[in-house]
Amino acid sequence: MTSGDAERRAEKLESHPDGSRRNRREEGLGASRVTARREDSGPETEQLMEAMVERANMKLALARVEQNRGSAGVDKMTVEQLRAYLREHWLRIKEELLADDYRPQPVLKVEIPKPGGKGMRTLGIPTVIDRLLQQALHQVLSPLFEPDFSESSYGFRPNRSAQQAVVKAREYVREGRHWVVDIDLEKFFDRVNHDILMSRLARRIKDKRVLRLIRRYLQAGMMSNGLTTARREGTPQGGPLSPLLSNILLDELDKELERRGHTFCRYADDCNIYVQSRSSGERVMKSITSFLDQRLRLKVNTEKSAVARPWERKFLGYSLTSNREPRLKVAKESVKRLKEKLREIFRRGRGRNLGKLIADELTPLLRGWMNYFRLAQVKGIFEELDSWIRRKLRCLIWRHWKRTVTRAKGLRQRGLDEVRAWESATNGRGPWWNAGASHMHAAFPKSYFDRCELLSLLDHRLRFQWTS
């Protein structure tokens, strides 16, 4: 997973910020129950499988899977069908797990565009049964490993977020570390070495059944077009267990950086190390690249990694200003991706009711995006985006009118005098030009879109500042 993957994870949080916090609280609740068992039996328990299939743990896992929903796997079973299936088959599945006989099904190969349209990203979608079992396994494993994870690790952890990582990064830069070693791992989730990962797991997990079950999940085939291919490396994105496994493996990188006394922020496989000079940054890049290759069999993507000024790079969708007191701002790439999503909505919106388009598609996207980037301190981009979005909507209105007579009539109804309405309707210019012209601004000012309940990014940011 690249830095784009980390941002994509962050975009999920953008769309469901409240649900994400609730998920972390529920996960913490499940973790506390397992921690109590851990205190009784020691961290290297030999009965993790019994803890995994315990009723309370499975109920929590089922609630999480139902809440997260998701697509069906290779068996076509949907989340809605899961409870009925469990009522009939859970005792058999439980017996197979306890007897070390359970075999996961292959994952379904799904390809989605990478951010910016740069190729495709491969996901592996487990069946809903396997998603349930992975979630239950995650809930008993997390308390074993979570307490020892680094304070500088922020990805896929309870009560931690991308925003916290970004704020910490700004703090390091303000302290005078004006160079960043931006490390991007090449196809991380596709390159995870199974043997190295299993050796790290075996240090804490003494239940051989759990270790073998994890190994089976790692080696479960990937099905595409009815054909299943075996996997000898990698842990495909798409299952609840993969994020925890990635943190367990990369915790060794965290410990090495801490041993060397570095200040850093890591979110999944996106790691930024903050130093005070270019020369020290280049030394760190060389030594850490060697460490990752030799110890973890992971390769650094040299094209996407760099030693540079923090304000020349992006981290989890944010960037920094270059003044003495650096401020957070939205990275150019994040703005570009938002505009790409909005353009697709506007293309689909031609001929649709403007109010429904705003309520059903624009508002959810903009609110989630703004909730994620609410920490940005440079407001100019929000003003620019607000203006651009309103112009795109005016463009839709102009296209919707189509005929000259309809346009003149529409402008008169919006308060323009007859002469100006006819001059504007017959100017011969295209929709985009007219959308930015004074007559469309006069007919459809910001107050009109406010009444349509179009979310203003700038206003939303100001409201957040007042309430935080």
Tab-separated table of C-alpha atoms in Angstrom:
chain	number	residue	atom	x	y	z
A	1	MET	CA	0.000	0.000	0.000
A	2	THR	CA	1.358	3.409	-1.001
A	3	SER	CA	0.730	6.844	0.450
A	4	GLY	CA	-2.292	6.938	-1.881
A	5	ASP	CA	-3.601	3.851	-0.074
A	6	ALA	CA	-3.254	5.558	3.252
A	7	GLU	CA	-5.247	8.495	1.894
A	8	ARG	CA	-7.840	6.161	0.514
A	9	ARG	CA	-8.225	4.686	3.987
A	10	ALA	CA	-8.545	8.219	5.246
A	11	GLU	CA	-11.260	8.903	2.664
A	12	LYS	CA	-13.294	6.110	4.173
A	13	LEU	CA	-13.087	7.925	7.464
A	14	GLU	CA	-14.143	11.084	5.636
A	15	SER	CA	-17.395	9.499	4.507
A	16	HIS	CA	-18.244	7.953	7.892
A	17	PRO	CA	-16.537	9.998	10.579
A	18	ASP	CA	-19.061	9.220	13.312
A	19	GLY	CA	-19.180	5.540	12.449
A	20	SER	CA	-15.411	5.339	12.548
A	21	ARG	CA	-15.283	6.712	16.071
A	22	ARG	CA	-17.997	4.292	17.099
A	23	ASN	CA	-16.028	1.429	15.559
A	24	ARG	CA	-12.971	2.374	17.592
A	25	ARG	CA	-15.025	2.540	20.795
A	26	GLU	CA	-16.545	-0.887	20.118
A	27	GLU	CA	-13.144	-2.297	19.267
A	28	GLY	CA	-11.785	-0.885	22.512
A	29	LEU	CA	-14.657	-2.508	24.396
A	30	GLY	CA	-13.874	-5.879	22.849
A	31	ALA	CA	-10.180	-5.345	23.532
A	32	SER	CA	-10.818	-4.703	27.231
A	33	ARG	CA	-12.607	-8.033	27.551
A	34	VAL	CA	-9.755	-9.909	25.919
A	35	THR	CA	-7.193	-7.973	27.970
A	36	ALA	CA	-8.876	-9.223	31.120
A	37	ARG	CA	-8.326	-12.774	29.895
A	38	ARG	CA	-4.769	-11.853	28.957
A	39	GLU	CA	-4.040	-10.751	32.520
A	40	ASP	CA	-5.276	-14.099	33.788
A	41	SER	CA	-3.358	-16.308	31.406
A	42	GLY	CA	-0.373	-14.168	30.406
A	43	PRO	CA	0.310	-12.526	27.054
A	44	GLU	CA	1.424	-15.768	25.424
A	45	THR	CA	-1.860	-17.595	25.919
A	46	GLU	CA	-2.309	-21.009	24.394
A	47	GLN	CA	-6.092	-20.794	24.214
A	48	LEU	CA	-6.651	-17.908	21.823
A	49	MET	CA	-8.954	-19.981	19.638
A	50	GLU	CA	-11.348	-20.483	22.561
A	51	ALA	CA	-11.274	-16.717	23.176
A	52	MET	CA	-11.934	-16.079	19.499
A	53	VAL	CA	-15.088	-18.229	19.301
A	54	GLU	CA	-16.448	-17.005	22.647
A	55	ARG	CA	-20.041	-15.805	22.329
A	56	ALA	CA	-19.414	-12.170	23.368
A	57	ASN	CA	-16.479	-11.850	21.000
A	58	MET	CA	-18.421	-13.327	18.077
A	59	LYS	CA	-21.437	-11.071	18.749
A	60	LEU	CA	-19.193	-8.019	18.629
A	61	ALA	CA	-17.525	-9.260	15.437
A	62	LEU	CA	-20.911	-9.890	13.814
A	63	ALA	CA	-22.086	-6.377	14.676
A	64	ARG	CA	-18.943	-4.904	13.141
A	65	VAL	CA	-19.260	-6.908	9.922
A	66	GLU	CA	-22.918	-5.953	9.554
A	67	GLN	CA	-22.105	-2.307	10.185
A	68	ASN	CA	-19.278	-2.259	7.645
A	69	ARG	CA	-21.381	-4.135	5.073
A	70	GLY	CA	-19.274	-4.660	1.956
A	71	SER	CA	-19.529	-6.828	-1.140
A	72	ALA	CA	-20.123	-10.558	-1.356
A	73	GLY	CA	-17.161	-12.899	-1.812
A	74	VAL	CA	-16.703	-15.910	-4.068
A	75	ASP	CA	-19.704	-17.710	-2.524
A	76	LYS	CA	-22.073	-14.772	-3.365
A	77	MET	CA	-23.342	-14.654	0.231
A	78	THR	CA	-24.324	-11.132	1.286
A	79	VAL	CA	-24.042	-9.557	4.720
A	80	GLU	CA	-27.847	-9.634	4.978
A	81	GLN	CA	-27.791	-13.431	4.636
A	82	LEU	CA	-25.105	-13.953	7.261
A	83	ARG	CA	-27.222	-14.268	10.425
A	84	ALA	CA	-29.524	-16.873	8.906
A	85	TYR	CA	-26.524	-18.874	7.719
A	86	LEU	CA	-24.898	-18.758	11.148
A	87	ARG	CA	-28.044	-19.989	12.896
A	88	GLU	CA	-27.788	-23.153	10.823
A	89	HIS	CA	-24.032	-23.645	10.494
A	90	TRP	CA	-22.239	-21.887	13.371
A	91	LEU	CA	-21.838	-24.982	15.563
A	92	ARG	CA	-20.130	-26.801	12.687
A	93	ILE	CA	-17.833	-23.859	11.951
A	94	LYS	CA	-16.966	-23.513	15.635
A	95	GLU	CA	-16.105	-27.202	15.916
A	96	GLU	CA	-13.893	-26.975	12.826
A	97	LEU	CA	-12.051	-23.975	14.271
A	98	LEU	CA	-11.443	-25.630	17.638
A	99	ALA	CA	-10.346	-28.857	15.948
A	100	ASP	CA	-7.977	-26.947	13.617
A	101	ASP	CA	-9.899	-28.172	10.570
A	102	TYR	CA	-11.339	-24.909	9.206
A	103	ARG	CA	-10.252	-23.935	5.685
A	104	PRO	CA	-10.876	-20.377	4.419
A	105	GLN	CA	-12.329	-19.863	0.963
A	106	PRO	CA	-10.403	-17.986	-1.757
A	107	VAL	CA	-10.741	-14.218	-1.858
A	108	LEU	CA	-12.463	-12.509	-4.758
A	109	LYS	CA	-10.138	-10.384	-6.888
A	110	VAL	CA	-11.446	-6.857	-7.434
A	111	GLU	CA	-9.557	-4.046	-9.137
A	112	ILE	CA	-10.234	-0.379	-8.452
A	113	PRO	CA	-8.547	2.720	-9.934
A	114	LYS	CA	-5.669	4.161	-7.935
A	115	PRO	CA	-5.909	7.815	-6.846
A	116	GLY	CA	-5.236	10.074	-9.796
A	117	GLY	CA	-6.025	7.308	-12.283
A	118	LYS	CA	-2.490	5.874	-12.117
A	119	GLY	CA	-3.203	2.206	-12.781
A	120	MET	CA	-5.355	-0.212	-10.828
A	121	ARG	CA	-5.200	-1.434	-7.228
A	122	THR	CA	-5.997	-5.075	-6.465
A	123	LEU	CA	-8.279	-5.918	-3.554
A	124	GLY	CA	-9.056	-9.365	-2.199
A	125	ILE	CA	-12.602	-9.600	-0.883
A	126	PRO	CA	-13.098	-12.506	1.581
A	127	THR	CA	-16.468	-14.193	1.971
A	128	VAL	CA	-18.664	-12.724	4.704
A	129	ILE	CA	-18.010	-15.816	6.845
A	130	ASP	CA	-14.268	-15.286	6.582
A	131	ARG	CA	-14.686	-11.563	7.221
A	132	LEU	CA	-16.553	-12.463	10.404
A	133	LEU	CA	-13.844	-14.866	11.554
A	134	GLN	CA	-11.060	-12.433	10.672
A	135	GLN	CA	-12.810	-9.717	12.661
A	136	ALA	CA	-13.211	-12.045	15.654
A	137	LEU	CA	-9.545	-12.990	15.367
A	138	HIS	CA	-8.558	-9.334	15.122
A	139	GLN	CA	-10.393	-8.598	18.382
A	140	VAL	CA	-8.425	-11.179	20.368
A	141	LEU	CA	-5.064	-10.486	18.747
A	142	SER	CA	-5.166	-6.709	18.993
A	143	PRO	CA	-4.902	-6.609	22.827
A	144	LEU	CA	-1.815	-8.822	22.650
A	145	PHE	CA	0.084	-6.553	20.253
A	146	GLU	CA	-1.483	-3.105	20.639
A	147	PRO	CA	0.142	-2.171	24.004
A	148	ASP	CA	3.619	-2.627	22.539
A	149	PHE	CA	3.059	-0.683	19.306
A	150	SER	CA	4.957	2.573	18.871
A	151	GLU	CA	3.487	5.920	19.887
A	152	SER	CA	4.531	7.105	16.424
A	153	SER	CA	2.265	4.578	14.659
A	154	TYR	CA	-1.191	5.925	13.814
A	155	GLY	CA	-2.769	3.694	11.166
A	156	PHE	CA	-5.568	1.193	11.841
A	157	ARG	CA	-5.366	1.542	15.612
A	158	PRO	CA	-8.047	2.273	18.239
A	159	ASN	CA	-8.356	5.940	19.219
A	160	ARG	CA	-5.762	7.002	16.647
A	161	SER	CA	-6.238	8.806	13.368
A	162	ALA	CA	-4.578	10.291	10.337
A	163	GLN	CA	-5.248	13.768	11.708
A	164	GLN	CA	-3.199	12.986	14.820
A	165	ALA	CA	-0.296	11.896	12.632
A	166	VAL	CA	-0.505	15.095	10.587
A	167	VAL	CA	-0.555	17.299	13.700
A	168	LYS	CA	2.467	15.471	15.105
A	169	ALA	CA	4.311	15.899	11.820
A	170	ARG	CA	3.669	19.659	11.932
A	171	GLU	CA	5.011	19.698	15.494
A	172	TYR	CA	8.272	18.069	14.391
A	173	VAL	CA	8.716	20.627	11.616
A	174	ARG	CA	8.008	23.504	14.007
A	175	GLU	CA	10.735	22.164	16.283
A	176	GLY	CA	13.256	22.782	13.493
A	177	ARG	CA	13.335	19.474	11.615
A	178	HIS	CA	13.034	21.024	8.174
A	179	TRP	CA	13.848	17.905	6.150
A	180	VAL	CA	11.715	14.809	5.747
A	181	VAL	CA	12.663	11.288	4.688
A	182	ASP	CA	9.461	10.287	2.899
A	183	ILE	CA	9.466	6.496	2.553
A	184	ASP	CA	7.002	4.770	0.249
A	185	LEU	CA	6.989	0.961	0.256
A	186	GLU	CA	6.560	-0.650	-3.118
A	187	LYS	CA	3.345	-2.717	-3.326
A	188	PHE	CA	3.536	-3.372	0.387
A	189	PHE	CA	0.425	-5.538	0.791
A	190	ASP	CA	1.440	-7.597	-2.247
A	191	ARG	CA	5.014	-8.125	-1.015
A	192	VAL	CA	4.616	-9.153	2.624
A	193	ASN	CA	6.830	-12.174	3.259
A	194	HIS	CA	4.699	-14.866	4.906
A	195	ASP	CA	7.536	-16.551	6.802
A	196	ILE	CA	8.818	-13.288	8.297
A	197	LEU	CA	5.305	-12.246	9.308
A	198	MET	CA	4.534	-15.638	10.867
A	199	SER	CA	7.777	-15.559	12.845
A	200	ARG	CA	6.749	-12.192	14.332
A	201	LEU	CA	3.316	-13.563	15.209
A	202	ALA	CA	4.767	-16.682	16.810
A	203	ARG	CA	6.702	-14.564	19.306
A	204	ARG	CA	3.427	-13.733	21.083
A	205	ILE	CA	0.916	-16.342	19.923
A	206	LYS	CA	1.384	-19.818	21.389
A	207	ASP	CA	-1.898	-21.289	20.146
A	208	LYS	CA	-0.733	-23.257	17.105
A	209	ARG	CA	-4.293	-23.429	15.784
A	210	VAL	CA	-4.445	-19.649	15.511
A	211	LEU	CA	-1.059	-19.500	13.796
A	212	ARG	CA	-2.125	-22.119	11.280
A	213	LEU	CA	-5.436	-20.329	10.670
A	214	ILE	CA	-3.599	-17.068	9.944
A	215	ARG	CA	-1.226	-18.910	7.612
A	216	ARG	CA	-4.225	-20.335	5.766
A	217	TYR	CA	-5.708	-16.877	5.379
A	218	LEU	CA	-2.417	-15.613	3.990
A	219	GLN	CA	-2.211	-18.485	1.526
A	220	ALA	CA	-5.893	-18.567	0.536
A	221	GLY	CA	-6.068	-18.319	-3.240
A	222	MET	CA	-7.375	-15.355	-5.199
A	223	MET	CA	-10.251	-16.012	-7.611
A	224	SER	CA	-10.684	-14.086	-10.847
A	225	ASN	CA	-12.999	-15.096	-13.704
A	226	GLY	CA	-13.627	-18.449	-12.033
A	227	LEU	CA	-9.943	-19.369	-11.748
A	228	THR	CA	-8.085	-19.487	-8.418
A	229	THR	CA	-4.378	-18.694	-8.162
A	230	ALA	CA	-2.253	-19.595	-5.130
A	231	ARG	CA	-0.490	-16.912	-3.092
A	232	ARG	CA	3.036	-17.295	-1.699
A	233	GLU	CA	3.464	-13.707	-0.501
A	234	GLY	CA	1.328	-10.714	0.383
A	235	THR	CA	-1.734	-10.110	2.490
A	236	PRO	CA	-4.450	-8.724	0.211
A	237	GLN	CA	-6.300	-5.570	1.142
A	238	GLY	CA	-9.971	-6.138	1.824
A	239	GLY	CA	-10.060	-8.281	4.978
A	240	PRO	CA	-10.310	-7.072	8.597
A	241	LEU	CA	-7.106	-8.876	9.607
A	242	SER	CA	-4.723	-7.335	7.044
A	243	PRO	CA	-4.319	-3.917	8.749
A	244	LEU	CA	-3.334	-5.511	12.067
A	245	LEU	CA	-0.886	-7.861	10.347
A	246	SER	CA	0.702	-4.919	8.572
A	247	ASN	CA	1.207	-3.106	11.882
A	248	ILE	CA	2.712	-6.217	13.473
A	249	LEU	CA	5.235	-6.534	10.658
A	250	LEU	CA	6.078	-2.822	10.446
A	251	ASP	CA	6.370	-2.500	14.216
A	252	GLU	CA	9.893	-3.800	13.726
A	253	LEU	CA	10.600	-0.734	11.579
A	254	ASP	CA	9.152	1.490	14.324
A	255	LYS	CA	11.343	-0.121	16.968
A	256	GLU	CA	14.441	0.310	14.799
A	257	LEU	CA	13.672	3.996	14.236
A	258	GLU	CA	13.106	4.480	17.970
A	259	ARG	CA	16.354	2.662	18.771
A	260	ARG	CA	18.180	5.129	16.525
A	261	GLY	CA	16.480	8.090	18.211
A	262	HIS	CA	14.525	9.307	15.153
A	263	THR	CA	11.318	11.334	15.240
A	264	PHE	CA	8.815	9.932	12.781
A	265	CYS	CA	5.154	9.385	11.957
A	266	ARG	CA	3.896	6.173	10.378
A	267	TYR	CA	0.412	5.543	9.057
A	268	ALA	CA	0.250	1.995	7.675
A	269	ASP	CA	3.155	1.802	5.202
A	270	ASP	CA	3.406	5.570	4.767
A	271	CYS	CA	6.352	6.631	6.932
A	272	ASN	CA	7.854	10.110	7.305
A	273	ILE	CA	11.084	10.609	9.280
A	274	TYR	CA	11.933	14.191	10.264
A	275	VAL	CA	15.572	15.318	10.397
A	276	GLN	CA	17.511	18.597	10.501
A	277	SER	CA	19.621	18.417	7.353
A	278	ARG	CA	19.642	16.952	3.864
A	279	SER	CA	22.844	15.003	4.528
A	280	SER	CA	21.391	13.277	7.590
A	281	GLY	CA	18.194	12.606	5.639
A	282	GLU	CA	20.143	10.925	2.848
A	283	ARG	CA	22.020	8.771	5.372
A	284	VAL	CA	18.727	7.750	7.004
A	285	MET	CA	17.138	6.953	3.630
A	286	LYS	CA	20.059	4.698	2.682
A	287	SER	CA	20.251	2.845	5.995
A	288	ILE	CA	16.485	2.363	6.399
A	289	THR	CA	16.157	1.171	2.801
A	290	SER	CA	18.817	-1.442	3.566
A	291	PHE	CA	17.112	-2.406	6.840
A	292	LEU	CA	13.723	-2.914	5.160
A	293	ASP	CA	15.260	-5.008	2.397
A	294	GLN	CA	17.418	-7.224	4.593
A	295	ARG	CA	15.246	-7.618	7.702
A	296	LEU	CA	11.703	-7.473	6.341
A	297	ARG	CA	12.205	-8.257	2.634
A	298	LEU	CA	10.379	-5.061	1.703
A	299	LYS	CA	11.411	-2.728	-1.103
A	300	VAL	CA	11.312	1.068	-1.029
A	301	ASN	CA	9.739	2.662	-4.094
A	302	THR	CA	12.574	4.933	-5.163
A	303	GLU	CA	10.366	6.891	-7.586
A	304	LYS	CA	7.888	7.926	-4.890
A	305	SER	CA	10.294	8.206	-1.948
A	306	ALA	CA	12.493	11.238	-1.391
A	307	VAL	CA	14.528	13.377	1.002
A	308	ALA	CA	12.953	16.810	0.702
A	309	ARG	CA	11.501	19.791	2.490
A	310	PRO	CA	8.230	18.907	4.260
A	311	TRP	CA	6.344	21.624	2.347
A	312	GLU	CA	7.426	19.998	-0.924
A	313	ARG	CA	5.797	16.679	0.026
A	314	LYS	CA	2.348	15.556	1.082
A	315	PHE	CA	1.481	13.371	4.047
A	316	LEU	CA	-1.939	11.729	4.325
A	317	GLY	CA	-3.478	14.309	2.006
A	318	TYR	CA	-2.042	17.320	3.838
A	319	SER	CA	0.956	19.520	3.182
A	320	LEU	CA	2.638	22.405	5.042
A	321	THR	CA	3.417	26.024	4.351
A	322	SER	CA	7.081	27.029	4.224
A	323	ASN	CA	7.040	29.937	6.686
A	324	ARG	CA	8.695	30.004	10.116
A	325	GLU	CA	5.548	28.718	11.814
A	326	PRO	CA	4.387	26.106	9.275
A	327	ARG	CA	0.644	25.723	8.889
A	328	LEU	CA	-1.335	22.779	7.601
A	329	LYS	CA	-2.929	23.007	4.187
A	330	VAL	CA	-4.703	20.662	1.795
A	331	ALA	CA	-2.227	19.099	-0.634
A	332	LYS	CA	-2.690	19.868	-4.327
A	333	GLU	CA	-3.152	16.178	-5.113
A	334	SER	CA	-6.051	15.962	-2.625
A	335	VAL	CA	-7.775	18.931	-4.278
A	336	LYS	CA	-7.263	17.338	-7.678
A	337	ARG	CA	-8.831	14.051	-6.546
A	338	LEU	CA	-11.821	15.847	-5.051
A	339	LYS	CA	-12.390	17.717	-8.308
A	340	GLU	CA	-12.229	14.441	-10.242
A	341	LYS	CA	-14.967	12.970	-8.037
A	342	LEU	CA	-17.059	16.115	-8.347
A	343	ARG	CA	-16.719	16.193	-12.134
A	344	GLU	CA	-18.100	12.659	-12.277
A	345	ILE	CA	-21.075	13.721	-10.128
A	346	PHE	CA	-21.705	16.753	-12.341
A	347	ARG	CA	-21.571	14.578	-15.463
A	348	ARG	CA	-24.210	12.280	-13.985
A	349	GLY	CA	-26.206	15.311	-12.838
A	350	ARG	CA	-27.073	16.690	-16.256
A	351	GLY	CA	-30.838	16.874	-16.494
A	352	ARG	CA	-31.394	15.919	-12.850
A	353	ASN	CA	-33.159	17.964	-10.209
A	354	LEU	CA	-30.592	20.326	-8.710
A	355	GLY	CA	-31.863	19.972	-5.133
A	356	LYS	CA	-31.680	16.158	-5.212
A	357	LEU	CA	-28.218	16.254	-6.773
A	358	ILE	CA	-26.990	18.491	-3.972
A	359	ALA	CA	-28.690	16.532	-1.185
A	360	ASP	CA	-27.968	12.998	-2.422
A	361	GLU	CA	-24.462	13.278	-3.850
A	362	LEU	CA	-22.705	16.579	-3.272
A	363	THR	CA	-23.441	17.123	0.413
A	364	PRO	CA	-22.290	13.670	1.682
A	365	LEU	CA	-19.046	13.888	-0.313
A	366	LEU	CA	-18.263	17.476	0.679
A	367	ARG	CA	-19.105	16.972	4.350
A	368	GLY	CA	-16.897	13.895	4.628
A	369	TRP	CA	-14.054	15.600	2.764
A	370	MET	CA	-14.306	18.710	4.920
A	371	ASN	CA	-14.458	16.706	8.146
A	372	TYR	CA	-11.172	15.084	7.216
A	373	PHE	CA	-9.458	18.308	6.150
A	374	ARG	CA	-10.916	20.400	8.968
A	375	LEU	CA	-7.410	20.887	10.407
A	376	ALA	CA	-6.219	22.807	7.340
A	377	GLN	CA	-5.249	26.327	8.382
A	378	VAL	CA	-4.915	27.859	4.909
A	379	LYS	CA	-8.444	28.862	3.908
A	380	GLY	CA	-7.836	30.031	0.340
A	381	ILE	CA	-8.385	26.589	-1.177
A	382	PHE	CA	-11.826	26.309	0.452
A	383	GLU	CA	-12.897	29.642	-1.046
A	384	GLU	CA	-11.586	28.543	-4.440
A	385	LEU	CA	-13.394	25.196	-4.277
A	386	ASP	CA	-16.658	26.801	-3.157
A	387	SER	CA	-16.511	29.177	-6.118
A	388	TRP	CA	-15.640	26.375	-8.535
A	389	ILE	CA	-18.486	24.141	-7.310
A	390	ARG	CA	-21.057	26.937	-7.612
A	391	ARG	CA	-19.833	27.668	-11.135
A	392	LYS	CA	-20.204	23.999	-12.080
A	393	LEU	CA	-23.791	24.083	-10.773
A	394	ARG	CA	-24.544	27.260	-12.730
A	395	CYS	CA	-23.137	25.453	-15.757
A	396	LEU	CA	-25.592	22.598	-15.181
A	397	ILE	CA	-28.470	25.078	-14.998
A	398	TRP	CA	-27.402	26.764	-18.238
A	399	ARG	CA	-27.153	23.406	-20.017
A	400	HIS	CA	-30.507	22.368	-18.620
A	401	TRP	CA	-32.216	25.405	-20.155
A	402	LYS	CA	-30.893	24.429	-23.657
A	403	ARG	CA	-32.888	26.872	-25.831
A	404	THR	CA	-32.309	30.629	-26.083
A	405	VAL	CA	-35.943	31.400	-25.236
A	406	THR	CA	-35.774	29.168	-22.156
A	407	ARG	CA	-32.575	30.855	-21.002
A	408	ALA	CA	-33.998	34.356	-21.400
A	409	LYS	CA	-37.153	33.328	-19.549
A	410	GLY	CA	-35.164	31.692	-16.768
A	411	LEU	CA	-32.979	34.756	-16.279
A	412	ARG	CA	-36.035	37.040	-16.153
A	413	GLN	CA	-37.610	34.782	-13.536
A	414	ARG	CA	-34.424	35.084	-11.489
A	415	GLY	CA	-34.685	38.891	-11.436
A	416	LEU	CA	-32.826	40.155	-14.522
A	417	ASP	CA	-34.489	42.802	-16.673
A	418	GLU	CA	-35.678	41.775	-20.118
A	419	VAL	CA	-32.934	43.518	-22.092
A	420	ARG	CA	-30.119	42.020	-20.050
A	421	ALA	CA	-31.796	38.607	-20.031
A	422	TRP	CA	-32.032	38.524	-23.844
A	423	GLU	CA	-28.493	39.871	-24.337
A	424	SER	CA	-27.154	37.185	-22.031
A	425	ALA	CA	-29.206	34.401	-23.609
A	426	THR	CA	-28.014	35.279	-27.115
A	427	ASN	CA	-24.318	35.975	-26.416
A	428	GLY	CA	-23.202	32.840	-28.283
A	429	ARG	CA	-20.770	31.809	-25.555
A	430	GLY	CA	-20.473	28.293	-24.146
A	431	PRO	CA	-21.974	26.955	-20.883
A	432	TRP	CA	-18.751	27.259	-18.836
A	433	TRP	CA	-18.193	30.889	-19.856
A	434	ASN	CA	-21.783	31.788	-19.049
A	435	ALA	CA	-21.574	29.965	-15.720
A	436	GLY	CA	-18.845	32.391	-14.696
A	437	ALA	CA	-20.449	35.518	-16.192
A	438	SER	CA	-22.086	38.287	-14.177
A	439	HIS	CA	-25.619	37.487	-15.346
A	440	MET	CA	-25.508	33.954	-13.910
A	441	HIS	CA	-23.904	35.246	-10.714
A	442	ALA	CA	-26.718	37.789	-10.389
A	443	ALA	CA	-29.391	35.176	-11.120
A	444	PHE	CA	-27.872	32.483	-8.889
A	445	PRO	CA	-25.840	34.119	-6.104
A	446	LYS	CA	-24.337	32.230	-3.172
A	447	SER	CA	-27.513	32.835	-1.165
A	448	TYR	CA	-29.459	30.764	-3.735
A	449	PHE	CA	-27.195	27.750	-3.208
A	450	ASP	CA	-27.339	28.281	0.545
A	451	ARG	CA	-31.115	27.907	0.320
A	452	CYS	CA	-30.550	24.722	-1.690
A	453	GLU	CA	-28.492	23.553	1.330
A	454	LEU	CA	-25.274	23.278	-0.636
A	455	LEU	CA	-22.526	22.828	1.925
A	456	SER	CA	-19.981	25.654	1.823
A	457	LEU	CA	-16.521	24.298	2.626
A	458	LEU	CA	-15.366	27.643	4.006
A	459	ASP	CA	-18.456	28.103	6.192
A	460	HIS	CA	-18.193	24.517	7.437
A	461	ARG	CA	-14.539	25.070	8.353
A	462	LEU	CA	-15.385	28.244	10.271
A	463	ARG	CA	-18.172	26.506	12.161
A	464	PHE	CA	-15.769	23.724	13.142
A	465	GLN	CA	-13.252	26.293	14.422
A	466	TRP	CA	-15.903	27.990	16.545
A	467	THR	CA	-17.135	24.719	18.071
A	468	SER	CA	-13.743	23.046	18.616
